[in-house]
RNA sequence: GGGCAAUUAGCUCAGCUGGUUAGAGCGCCACAUUGACAUUGUGGAGGUCACAAGUUCGAAUCUUGUAUUGCCCACCA
């Protein structure tokens, strides 16, 4: 048997073990048993693994290993995401910086830029792959996918066409969110709202002369858009403006600009805000556009497209054309001021919309784009025609999909309620190109280019979430089939064995921050495209924060914890535990190095416990691998019987916990079982009279139960201690319960033994006995004499006793320090050396505790209502406790009196 | 403006369906260094469970309200 080193060294172990797993094919599904699939949320193909990925990988690896050990047909599909906007902008920035090329898109052209991005991605994907391996992720690499794979592209195109044919995808001129920095549209979800200090300007919009009554003032935070107004909107009940409703005016603006507006009424207007009049700018505000659509018929003038995609005023802005929005605002305000039309300027907290991607303000402007209609009731679902929204609601409401923690179901429904048509086209090049071709007025939508000359493909690409939304199933279709264009999507699905067997997936695990971006979109697209839900359960983890609860951010590198650093320092197992234990689903958590180091210590504890077991075997001349069966339980020692009984409880707890996704609790339970029960008591008590069969058996169980959490160290130890015939731990079967091993009496007696030893140790400390010195002890007991006698050797060794006397309660040694347990009196005879002060302090404290406890219980028991209504078992329990406590109190009081 | 969550030891967190003398890890104090482990062991100190009212025989746990903190959503121009 090879000697294990004194401390566990993950660096010498992890890569070797991972390779062994991978080479053995253990990550591949067996094809037998109940299928259990996880789709790995694909990390961006650009970057580095961060803690968010690490948490995801750890959780999913636990799920999948547990399933695999339960003999399920476990498949975990890995992959990477092309991350359209993020990747393109990263590569463009690099080229700009490294090659001093200000506009790579213009200079390189579409084809060359795409080639460069693809190159870059290929390199990064290699990095990501190796980092995913470092975490110990047991995913099936032979099924690895990439969102830009040809087969996935086929799926994307198929879904696009099918939705187009169903009228769910349409092209329309609408106000969209324009990111002027990235020069593309973005979806509503990619907008972040922020409050900024702004100014609310009140301007004289119509003069008294024009209205024939009072002048009309309008408050606005964006004066520059007012020259693009089509209407003024007031509340229908607002008496101030009653006479104006329905009238049209020509508004004179500085620099010779003239607009025509109509005054209309709408209930959405708040008469108390500003002047109660809203200047309606249909082309540069989504809300205004909505309002405008409702009142189109009443408004005579057409909307004005004022702001261009470059963020500058267009020629429609007359004298302000060419200025940036900010410049135009300043200029117009000055002009109005000099005309005396600037009535008021006030400080104002303005909610503004920023691009999630670029961090720059989003400019709403009209643009011809592709959208997904979420309200059209044409999706066949459960025999009904529903809208995409309705299907999304149904699957969660009906329980086809459940979300952990369930409060996020509310959030999800709320999001759907507010969901509007999804703008899916992007003006970037990196991504799945919109499968539409144009020739003059002619449009061709298809998975392949149309025949005939003169067709040109739409230059836009699809939102990256469009392809990610297909992830759970597009990764399972047979790539060969996708090359055959005579097949329909449903043919492909029907004939793809993996899709047939492994979809829907069992659980989707991801951060709550992409519930809307991704999880909801997967539900939307997958139900439509496949008629199945993408997954049965959604498990959401929270954000990993710094020790102070701050967000880790790239701009503050000192706040970042790099998972790979931590792995090389403490090992992947320790990192995994530190991210799982102590954090519930959906809640943010804090991570810091000491925490990881703590779990490294735990791993090392396990390592040394195993060394101890191996050493015991060696000393007994037993080959641990040859141990197969447990001896007859009745022949075993108290400690053996107790640990075997505890083991059953732990096994049950762990299994139930994993089934119910209570990972933190399970981790804690295992931690304390291994460290407290197993190492501190069971192994200690085994010294000198070890039963190697039980030692080996219980250690094996520990390795099995811990394997999903810390796969590396457990696998490594398994090789020394597994039964000869057994294979790798990763493929080991999850143990079933053996209720006959439960032994409440043994566990109770074990606790008595522990409490005796602990109380002796405390007496020693209280009496300042040198740690090495052996002392005599007398235990006086009527109830536990037999037990204590049988355990005398243990008590002597662990209490470092020179002599142990066990007697009845009638004879008590004089001149001894004392302590009192339930039914046992512990005496440390010291021949005149007893530190009575210390003993008094200790006993007085105990006395006070007991008195408090007793009066509490007595209060309860004297309460008639309690006696009447509490469950009888509880009452009995309380009575028993009271007796014990009173007995103990009596002894302590007597002793105190004697002192 | 709407919604959601959190508030338990110095720090990070458990405490599941109400009955515990309220727990863990780290940190702290004291002690211990030759055979599993100092990445350790032994013993200890430390909490009116944010506040208030209510339900109940009984509340850290349920209800309501308040406060503080954080997050999400939202068309006050």
Short mmCIF file of N, CA, C and O (backbone and C1' of nucleotides) in Angstrom, two decimals, chain A residues 6 270 273 278 287 348 351 407 410 414 418 547 590 592 595 600-601 604-605 608-609 611-612 615 619 662 668 675 679 684 758 761-762 771 845 853 860 863 865-866 869 871 874 881, chain B residues 2-5 11-16 19-26 30-32 35-46 56-58 70-77:
data_model
loop_
_atom_site.label_atom_id
_atom_site.label_comp_id
_atom_site.label_asym_id
_atom_site.label_seq_id
_atom_site.Cartn_x
_atom_site.Cartn_y
_atom_site.Cartn_z
N UNK A 6 1.50 13.47 4.18
CA UNK A 6 0.87 13.99 5.40
C UNK A 6 -0.25 14.99 5.13
O UNK A 6 -1.20 15.09 5.89
N UNK A 270 -50.55 63.24 -16.11
CA UNK A 270 -50.70 63.65 -14.72
C UNK A 270 -50.78 65.17 -14.67
O UNK A 270 -49.78 65.86 -14.91
N UNK A 273 -48.05 67.08 -12.68
CA UNK A 273 -46.63 67.12 -13.02
C UNK A 273 -46.36 68.26 -13.97
O UNK A 273 -47.05 68.43 -14.98
N UNK A 278 -47.94 67.61 -21.83
CA UNK A 278 -46.82 66.83 -22.34
C UNK A 278 -46.62 67.15 -23.81
O UNK A 278 -47.57 67.11 -24.60
N UNK A 287 -42.72 55.81 -24.99
CA UNK A 287 -44.04 56.09 -24.43
C UNK A 287 -44.81 57.03 -25.32
O UNK A 287 -46.01 56.87 -25.52
N UNK A 348 -33.57 68.49 -11.04
CA UNK A 348 -34.55 67.43 -11.19
C UNK A 348 -33.84 66.10 -11.34
O UNK A 348 -32.84 65.99 -12.05
N UNK A 351 -34.84 60.07 -14.50
CA UNK A 351 -34.55 58.67 -14.76
C UNK A 351 -34.06 58.52 -16.20
O UNK A 351 -34.77 58.92 -17.12
N UNK A 407 -40.12 32.24 -5.01
CA UNK A 407 -40.53 33.65 -5.10
C UNK A 407 -40.20 34.24 -6.46
O UNK A 407 -40.78 35.25 -6.87
N UNK A 410 -42.99 34.78 -9.07
CA UNK A 410 -43.71 36.06 -9.08
C UNK A 410 -43.02 37.06 -9.99
O UNK A 410 -43.64 37.75 -10.79
N UNK A 414 -44.46 38.81 -13.38
CA UNK A 414 -44.50 40.26 -13.50
C UNK A 414 -43.78 40.72 -14.76
O UNK A 414 -44.22 41.62 -15.46
N UNK A 418 -45.36 42.70 -18.31
CA UNK A 418 -44.86 43.93 -18.91
C UNK A 418 -44.15 43.71 -20.24
O UNK A 418 -43.62 44.64 -20.82
N UNK A 547 -16.41 40.25 0.64
CA UNK A 547 -16.63 40.11 2.06
C UNK A 547 -17.55 41.21 2.62
O UNK A 547 -18.31 40.98 3.56
N UNK A 590 -21.36 35.92 0.06
CA UNK A 590 -20.06 36.60 0.16
C UNK A 590 -18.96 35.55 0.20
O UNK A 590 -19.09 34.54 0.86
N UNK A 592 -14.67 34.98 0.57
CA UNK A 592 -13.38 35.57 0.87
C UNK A 592 -12.42 34.44 1.16
O UNK A 592 -12.82 33.31 1.42
N UNK A 595 -12.53 31.82 4.04
CA UNK A 595 -13.59 30.84 3.92
C UNK A 595 -13.10 29.64 3.11
O UNK A 595 -13.31 28.49 3.48
N UNK A 600 -10.44 24.11 2.75
CA UNK A 600 -9.21 23.39 2.45
C UNK A 600 -8.80 22.58 3.69
O UNK A 600 -8.41 21.42 3.60
N UNK A 601 -8.95 23.18 4.85
CA UNK A 601 -8.63 22.48 6.09
C UNK A 601 -9.50 21.24 6.27
O UNK A 601 -9.05 20.20 6.73
N UNK A 604 -8.36 18.50 4.10
CA UNK A 604 -7.16 17.92 4.67
C UNK A 604 -7.49 17.02 5.87
O UNK A 604 -6.84 16.01 6.10
N UNK A 605 -8.52 17.44 6.60
CA UNK A 605 -8.96 16.62 7.73
C UNK A 605 -9.43 15.26 7.22
O UNK A 605 -9.07 14.22 7.77
N UNK A 608 -6.53 13.12 6.28
CA UNK A 608 -5.81 12.52 7.39
C UNK A 608 -6.62 11.46 8.11
O UNK A 608 -6.05 10.51 8.65
N UNK A 609 -7.92 11.64 8.12
CA UNK A 609 -8.77 10.60 8.68
C UNK A 609 -8.56 9.32 7.88
O UNK A 609 -8.45 8.23 8.43
N UNK A 611 -5.90 8.54 6.16
CA UNK A 611 -4.57 8.02 6.48
C UNK A 611 -4.63 7.20 7.76
O UNK A 611 -4.01 6.14 7.88
N UNK A 612 -5.39 7.70 8.70
CA UNK A 612 -5.52 6.98 9.96
C UNK A 612 -6.15 5.61 9.75
O UNK A 612 -5.66 4.60 10.26
N UNK A 615 -3.75 3.34 8.16
CA UNK A 615 -2.71 2.95 9.10
C UNK A 615 -3.22 1.86 10.05
O UNK A 615 -2.50 0.90 10.35
N UNK A 619 -1.60 -1.78 10.47
CA UNK A 619 -1.19 -2.35 11.76
C UNK A 619 -1.87 -3.66 12.05
O UNK A 619 -1.31 -4.54 12.68
N UNK A 662 -31.34 21.09 -1.32
CA UNK A 662 -30.86 21.85 -0.15
C UNK A 662 -29.38 21.60 0.01
O UNK A 662 -28.94 20.92 0.93
N UNK A 668 -23.21 21.20 5.09
CA UNK A 668 -22.94 21.42 6.51
C UNK A 668 -23.05 20.12 7.30
O UNK A 668 -22.24 19.83 8.17
N UNK A 675 -16.18 15.77 10.63
CA UNK A 675 -15.22 16.35 11.58
C UNK A 675 -15.56 16.00 13.02
O UNK A 675 -14.73 15.50 13.78
N UNK A 679 -14.26 12.06 13.06
CA UNK A 679 -12.87 12.26 13.48
C UNK A 679 -12.73 12.45 14.99
O UNK A 679 -11.95 11.77 15.64
N UNK A 684 -11.14 8.70 17.37
CA UNK A 684 -10.40 8.76 18.63
C UNK A 684 -10.70 7.52 19.48
O UNK A 684 -9.81 6.94 20.09
N UNK A 758 -15.95 14.69 28.24
CA UNK A 758 -15.89 16.15 28.18
C UNK A 758 -15.86 16.77 29.57
O UNK A 758 -15.16 17.74 29.82
N UNK A 761 -12.49 16.43 31.12
CA UNK A 761 -11.56 17.40 30.52
C UNK A 761 -11.78 18.80 31.09
O UNK A 761 -10.85 19.55 31.33
N UNK A 762 -13.06 19.14 31.28
CA UNK A 762 -13.35 20.47 31.81
C UNK A 762 -12.85 20.60 33.25
O UNK A 762 -12.27 21.61 33.63
N UNK A 771 -1.70 19.36 31.14
CA UNK A 771 -2.32 18.53 30.11
C UNK A 771 -1.76 17.12 30.07
O UNK A 771 -2.48 16.17 29.81
N UNK A 845 -22.33 28.77 38.37
CA UNK A 845 -22.84 29.10 37.05
C UNK A 845 -23.86 28.04 36.59
O UNK A 845 -24.94 28.35 36.11
N UNK A 853 -33.66 27.30 34.08
CA UNK A 853 -34.28 26.26 33.27
C UNK A 853 -35.47 25.64 33.98
O UNK A 853 -36.57 25.50 33.43
N UNK A 860 -44.29 26.26 32.78
CA UNK A 860 -45.06 25.58 31.73
C UNK A 860 -45.99 24.53 32.32
O UNK A 860 -47.16 24.45 32.00
N UNK A 863 -49.01 25.64 34.08
CA UNK A 863 -49.98 26.31 33.23
C UNK A 863 -51.03 25.30 32.77
O UNK A 863 -50.73 24.35 32.06
N UNK A 865 -53.47 25.58 30.72
CA UNK A 865 -53.69 25.58 29.27
C UNK A 865 -52.65 24.71 28.57
O UNK A 865 -52.95 24.01 27.62
N UNK A 866 -51.43 24.81 29.08
CA UNK A 866 -50.36 24.02 28.47
C UNK A 866 -50.66 22.53 28.63
O UNK A 866 -50.58 21.76 27.68
N UNK A 869 -53.52 21.61 26.27
CA UNK A 869 -53.40 21.71 24.82
C UNK A 869 -52.11 21.16 24.21
O UNK A 869 -52.10 20.82 23.04
N UNK A 871 -49.15 18.66 23.18
CA UNK A 871 -49.16 17.21 22.93
C UNK A 871 -48.59 16.46 24.13
O UNK A 871 -47.61 16.91 24.74
N UNK A 874 -44.91 15.79 24.52
CA UNK A 874 -44.12 16.95 24.91
C UNK A 874 -44.15 17.14 26.41
O UNK A 874 -43.14 17.44 27.05
N UNK A 881 -37.35 16.04 31.79
CA UNK A 881 -36.27 17.02 31.85
C UNK A 881 -36.24 17.70 33.21
O UNK A 881 -35.17 17.98 33.76
P G B 2 -46.37 52.56 -3.77
"O5'" G B 2 -46.24 51.33 -4.79
"C5'" G B 2 -47.40 50.80 -5.43
"C4'" G B 2 -47.00 49.65 -6.30
"C3'" G B 2 -46.35 48.48 -5.59
"O3'" G B 2 -47.30 47.62 -4.98
"C1'" G B 2 -45.06 49.02 -7.47
P G B 3 -46.93 46.88 -3.62
"O5'" G B 3 -45.87 45.79 -4.10
"C5'" G B 3 -46.29 44.71 -4.92
"C4'" G B 3 -45.10 43.98 -5.45
"C3'" G B 3 -44.22 43.29 -4.43
"O3'" G B 3 -44.78 42.08 -3.98
"C1'" G B 3 -42.85 44.42 -5.98
P C B 4 -44.46 41.59 -2.50
"O5'" C B 4 -42.98 41.03 -2.65
"C5'" C B 4 -42.68 40.01 -3.59
"C4'" C B 4 -41.19 39.82 -3.67
"C3'" C B 4 -40.49 39.57 -2.35
"O3'" C B 4 -40.66 38.24 -1.90
"C1'" C B 4 -39.26 41.15 -3.58
P A B 5 -40.65 37.95 -0.35
"O5'" A B 5 -39.15 38.30 0.06
"C5'" A B 5 -38.17 37.28 -0.04
"C4'" A B 5 -36.79 37.88 0.01
"C3'" A B 5 -36.25 38.15 1.39
"O3'" A B 5 -35.80 36.96 2.00
"C1'" A B 5 -35.76 39.98 0.00
P C B 11 -20.41 42.28 13.48
"O5'" C B 11 -19.43 41.46 12.54
"C5'" C B 11 -18.59 42.11 11.61
"C4'" C B 11 -17.95 41.09 10.70
"C3'" C B 11 -18.94 40.22 9.93
"O3'" C B 11 -19.32 40.86 8.73
"C1'" C B 11 -17.36 38.83 10.98
P U B 12 -20.71 40.54 8.08
"O5'" U B 12 -20.51 39.03 7.64
"C5'" U B 12 -19.76 38.72 6.46
"C4'" U B 12 -19.84 37.24 6.18
"C3'" U B 12 -21.26 36.68 6.11
"O3'" U B 12 -21.84 36.95 4.85
"C1'" U B 12 -19.92 35.26 7.44
P C B 13 -23.40 36.94 4.70
"O5'" C B 13 -23.64 35.50 5.34
"C5'" C B 13 -24.88 34.92 5.43
"C4'" C B 13 -24.65 33.52 5.95
"C3'" C B 13 -25.89 32.81 6.43
"O3'" C B 13 -26.60 32.28 5.32
"C1'" C B 13 -24.15 32.45 7.98
P A B 14 -28.15 31.96 5.48
"O5'" A B 14 -28.07 30.47 6.03
"C5'" A B 14 -28.34 30.21 7.36
"C4'" A B 14 -28.13 28.76 7.63
"C3'" A B 14 -29.37 28.07 8.20
"O3'" A B 14 -30.13 27.48 7.18
"C1'" A B 14 -27.57 27.82 9.70
P G B 15 -31.69 27.75 7.12
"O5'" G B 15 -32.17 27.37 8.59
"C5'" G B 15 -32.10 26.02 9.05
"C4'" G B 15 -32.42 25.98 10.51
"C3'" G B 15 -33.71 26.68 10.92
"O3'" G B 15 -34.85 25.89 10.66
"C1'" G B 15 -32.01 27.32 12.38
P C B 16 -36.21 26.59 10.32
"O5'" C B 16 -36.31 26.21 8.79
"C5'" C B 16 -37.44 26.52 7.97
"C4'" C B 16 -37.70 25.37 7.05
"C3'" C B 16 -38.89 24.50 7.44
"O3'" C B 16 -40.07 24.98 6.81
"C1'" C B 16 -37.00 23.14 7.02
P G B 19 -40.64 24.44 17.06
"O5'" G B 19 -41.25 24.54 18.54
"C5'" G B 19 -40.81 25.57 19.41
"C4'" G B 19 -40.75 25.07 20.84
"C3'" G B 19 -39.88 23.83 21.02
"O3'" G B 19 -39.15 23.93 22.23
"C1'" G B 19 -42.12 23.34 21.65
P U B 20 -38.57 24.90 23.12
"O5'" U B 20 -37.17 24.20 23.34
"C5'" U B 20 -37.00 22.82 22.98
"C4'" U B 20 -35.54 22.62 22.75
"C3'" U B 20 -34.64 23.45 23.65
"O3'" U B 20 -34.38 22.73 24.84
"C1'" U B 20 -33.90 23.60 21.38
P U B 21 -34.70 23.36 26.23
"O5'" U B 21 -33.75 24.64 26.17
"C5'" U B 21 -34.21 25.89 26.68
"C4'" U B 21 -33.02 26.67 27.15
"C3'" U B 21 -31.85 26.65 26.18
"O3'" U B 21 -31.26 27.96 26.14
"C1'" U B 21 -31.16 25.83 28.28
P A B 22 -31.40 28.92 24.95
"O5'" A B 22 -30.48 28.31 23.79
"C5'" A B 22 -30.94 27.25 22.96
"C4'" A B 22 -30.74 27.61 21.51
"C3'" A B 22 -29.30 27.87 21.10
"O3'" A B 22 -28.68 26.64 20.79
"C1'" A B 22 -30.73 29.50 20.15
P G B 23 -27.69 25.99 21.73
"O5'" G B 23 -26.67 25.27 20.75
"C5'" G B 23 -25.68 26.01 20.09
"C4'" G B 23 -25.61 25.55 18.67
"C3'" G B 23 -24.33 25.96 17.98
"O3'" G B 23 -23.29 25.05 18.27
"C1'" G B 23 -26.16 26.54 16.63
P A B 24 -21.83 25.59 18.32
"O5'" A B 24 -21.43 25.57 16.78
"C5'" A B 24 -21.57 24.36 16.03
"C4'" A B 24 -21.27 24.62 14.59
"C3'" A B 24 -19.97 25.37 14.33
"O3'" A B 24 -18.88 24.47 14.34
"C1'" A B 24 -21.70 26.35 13.06
P G B 25 -17.47 24.98 14.77
"O5'" G B 25 -17.02 25.81 13.49
"C5'" G B 25 -16.71 25.13 12.26
"C4'" G B 25 -16.40 26.17 11.21
"C3'" G B 25 -15.37 27.21 11.62
"O3'" G B 25 -14.06 26.73 11.41
"C1'" G B 25 -17.24 28.31 10.70
P C B 26 -12.91 27.18 12.35
"O5'" C B 26 -12.71 28.72 11.95
"C5'" C B 26 -12.21 29.07 10.66
"C4'" C B 26 -12.33 30.55 10.45
"C3'" C B 26 -11.64 31.41 11.51
"O3'" C B 26 -10.26 31.54 11.25
"C1'" C B 26 -13.81 32.26 11.10
P A B 30 -4.20 34.71 25.91
"O5'" A B 30 -4.45 33.35 26.70
"C5'" A B 30 -4.70 33.39 28.09
"C4'" A B 30 -4.98 31.99 28.59
"C3'" A B 30 -3.96 30.94 28.15
"O3'" A B 30 -2.78 30.97 28.93
"C1'" A B 30 -6.14 30.10 27.84
P C B 31 -1.40 30.57 28.25
"O5'" C B 31 -1.56 28.99 28.08
"C5'" C B 31 -1.63 28.17 29.23
"C4'" C B 31 -2.12 26.80 28.86
"C3'" C B 31 -1.24 26.01 27.90
"O3'" C B 31 -0.08 25.50 28.53
"C1'" C B 31 -3.48 25.74 27.29
P A B 32 1.20 25.27 27.62
"O5'" A B 32 0.76 24.02 26.75
"C5'" A B 32 0.78 22.72 27.34
"C4'" A B 32 0.24 21.71 26.36
"C3'" A B 32 1.13 21.42 25.16
"O3'" A B 32 2.12 20.47 25.50
"C1'" A B 32 -1.09 21.71 24.44
P G B 35 2.75 11.75 18.96
"O5'" G B 35 2.50 10.87 17.66
"C5'" G B 35 2.10 11.48 16.45
"C4'" G B 35 2.03 10.41 15.41
"C3'" G B 35 1.09 9.26 15.74
"O3'" G B 35 -0.23 9.62 15.45
"C1'" G B 35 3.11 8.39 14.94
P A B 36 -1.38 8.62 15.36
"O5'" A B 36 -2.09 8.98 13.97
"C5'" A B 36 -1.46 8.67 12.74
"C4'" A B 36 -2.02 9.55 11.65
"C3'" A B 36 -1.93 11.05 11.92
"O3'" A B 36 -0.67 11.55 11.50
"C1'" A B 36 -4.13 10.51 11.24
P C B 37 0.06 12.72 12.24
"O5'" C B 37 -0.80 14.00 11.85
"C5'" C B 37 -0.72 14.51 10.51
"C4'" C B 37 -1.87 15.47 10.29
"C3'" C B 37 -1.89 16.68 11.22
"O3'" C B 37 -1.06 17.71 10.71
"C1'" C B 37 -4.05 15.72 11.08
P A B 38 0.02 18.38 11.57
"O5'" A B 38 -0.60 19.78 12.03
"C5'" A B 38 -1.32 20.64 11.14
"C4'" A B 38 -1.33 22.02 11.76
"C3'" A B 38 -0.02 22.80 11.61
"O3'" A B 38 -0.29 24.07 11.07
"C1'" A B 38 -0.69 22.70 13.88
P U B 39 -0.47 24.42 9.61
"O5'" U B 39 -2.00 24.07 9.34
"C5'" U B 39 -3.05 25.08 9.41
"C4'" U B 39 -4.29 24.39 8.89
"C3'" U B 39 -4.37 22.99 9.48
"O3'" U B 39 -5.46 22.80 10.36
"C1'" U B 39 -4.28 22.93 7.08
P U B 40 -6.55 23.19 11.01
"O5'" U B 40 -6.63 21.99 12.05
"C5'" U B 40 -6.34 20.66 11.65
"C4'" U B 40 -5.75 19.92 12.81
"C3'" U B 40 -6.47 20.08 14.13
"O3'" U B 40 -7.64 19.31 14.17
"C1'" U B 40 -4.17 20.25 14.51
P G B 41 -8.85 19.80 15.04
"O5'" G B 41 -8.37 19.38 16.49
"C5'" G B 41 -8.10 18.01 16.77
"C4'" G B 41 -7.52 17.90 18.14
"C3'" G B 41 -8.35 18.54 19.24
"O3'" G B 41 -9.41 17.69 19.63
"C1'" G B 41 -6.11 19.19 19.49
P U B 42 -10.75 18.33 20.10
"O5'" U B 42 -10.37 18.83 21.57
"C5'" U B 42 -9.99 17.89 22.55
"C4'" U B 42 -9.63 18.62 23.82
"C3'" U B 42 -10.64 19.65 24.28
"O3'" U B 42 -11.75 19.07 24.93
"C1'" U B 42 -8.47 20.57 24.41
P G B 43 -13.17 19.74 24.74
"O5'" G B 43 -13.04 21.01 25.70
"C5'" G B 43 -13.00 20.82 27.10
"C4'" G B 43 -12.58 22.10 27.77
"C3'" G B 43 -13.47 23.30 27.53
"O3'" G B 43 -14.65 23.27 28.28
"C1'" G B 43 -11.21 23.94 27.31
P G B 44 -15.96 24.03 27.73
"O5'" G B 44 -15.54 25.57 27.81
"C5'" G B 44 -15.29 26.18 29.07
"C4'" G B 44 -14.74 27.56 28.89
"C3'" G B 44 -15.67 28.59 28.28
"O3'" G B 44 -16.58 29.07 29.24
"C1'" G B 44 -13.51 28.82 27.34
P A B 45 -17.98 29.66 28.83
"O5'" A B 45 -17.57 31.16 28.41
"C5'" A B 45 -17.05 32.06 29.38
"C4'" A B 45 -16.59 33.32 28.69
"C3'" A B 45 -17.67 34.02 27.88
"O3'" A B 45 -18.45 34.87 28.68
"C1'" A B 45 -15.71 33.80 26.58
P G B 46 -20.00 34.95 28.48
"O5'" G B 46 -20.10 35.58 27.02
"C5'" G B 46 -19.69 36.94 26.80
"C4'" G B 46 -19.71 37.22 25.32
"C3'" G B 46 -21.07 37.00 24.66
"O3'" G B 46 -21.86 38.16 24.77
"C1'" G B 46 -19.36 35.95 23.39
P U B 56 -55.64 33.72 20.44
"O5'" U B 56 -54.56 32.59 20.67
"C5'" U B 56 -54.56 31.44 19.83
"C4'" U B 56 -53.33 30.61 20.12
"C3'" U B 56 -53.08 30.32 21.59
"O3'" U B 56 -53.88 29.25 22.07
"C1'" U B 56 -51.06 30.98 20.53
P C B 57 -54.50 29.35 23.52
"O5'" C B 57 -53.23 29.21 24.48
"C5'" C B 57 -53.33 29.50 25.87
"C4'" C B 57 -52.11 28.98 26.58
"C3'" C B 57 -50.78 29.38 25.96
"O3'" C B 57 -50.38 30.67 26.41
"C1'" C B 57 -50.77 27.06 26.38
P G B 58 -49.80 31.69 25.35
"O5'" G B 58 -48.45 30.98 24.91
"C5'" G B 58 -47.37 30.94 25.84
"C4'" G B 58 -46.24 30.13 25.27
"C3'" G B 58 -45.69 30.64 23.94
"O3'" G B 58 -44.74 31.66 24.16
"C1'" G B 58 -46.03 28.29 23.83
P G B 70 -28.20 50.40 0.63
"O5'" G B 70 -28.51 49.07 -0.18
"C5'" G B 70 -27.50 48.08 -0.32
"C4'" G B 70 -28.12 46.81 -0.79
"C3'" G B 70 -28.84 46.88 -2.13
"O3'" G B 70 -27.95 46.89 -3.21
"C1'" G B 70 -30.15 45.65 -0.60
P C B 71 -28.42 47.58 -4.60
"O5'" C B 71 -29.41 46.48 -5.22
"C5'" C B 71 -28.90 45.22 -5.62
"C4'" C B 71 -30.06 44.30 -5.93
"C3'" C B 71 -30.97 44.75 -7.06
"O3'" C B 71 -30.43 44.46 -8.33
"C1'" C B 71 -32.29 44.05 -5.24
P C B 72 -30.81 45.39 -9.56
"O5'" C B 72 -32.28 44.88 -9.91
"C5'" C B 72 -32.48 43.56 -10.41
"C4'" C B 72 -33.96 43.27 -10.46
"C3'" C B 72 -34.77 44.21 -11.34
"O3'" C B 72 -34.68 43.85 -12.70
"C1'" C B 72 -35.88 43.95 -9.29
P C B 73 -34.78 45.00 -13.79
"O5'" C B 73 -36.34 45.37 -13.72
"C5'" C B 73 -37.31 44.46 -14.21
"C4'" C B 73 -38.69 44.95 -13.84
"C3'" C B 73 -39.11 46.28 -14.43
"O3'" C B 73 -39.52 46.16 -15.78
"C1'" C B 73 -39.65 46.26 -12.16
P A B 74 -39.11 47.35 -16.79
"O5'" A B 74 -40.25 48.44 -16.57
"C5'" A B 74 -41.53 48.10 -16.03
"C4'" A B 74 -42.25 49.34 -15.61
"C3'" A B 74 -41.84 50.64 -16.26
"O3'" A B 74 -42.45 50.79 -17.53
"C1'" A B 74 -42.03 50.98 -13.93
P C B 75 -41.72 51.55 -18.67
"O5'" C B 75 -42.01 53.04 -18.21
"C5'" C B 75 -41.12 54.09 -18.54
"C4'" C B 75 -41.93 55.31 -18.93
"C3'" C B 75 -42.94 55.77 -17.89
"O3'" C B 75 -42.33 56.62 -16.95
"C1'" C B 75 -44.02 55.63 -19.99
P C B 76 -42.29 56.28 -15.50
"O5'" C B 76 -41.48 57.54 -14.96
"C5'" C B 76 -42.24 58.55 -14.31
"C4'" C B 76 -42.73 59.56 -15.27
"C3'" C B 76 -41.91 60.86 -15.27
"O3'" C B 76 -41.11 60.92 -16.43
"C1'" C B 76 -44.07 61.28 -14.43
P A B 77 -39.62 61.64 -16.18
"O5'" A B 77 -39.37 62.60 -17.44
"C5'" A B 77 -40.31 63.61 -17.70
"C4'" A B 77 -40.89 63.31 -19.02
"C3'" A B 77 -40.57 64.39 -20.04
"O3'" A B 77 -40.09 63.80 -21.24
"C1'" A B 77 -42.96 64.18 -19.68
#
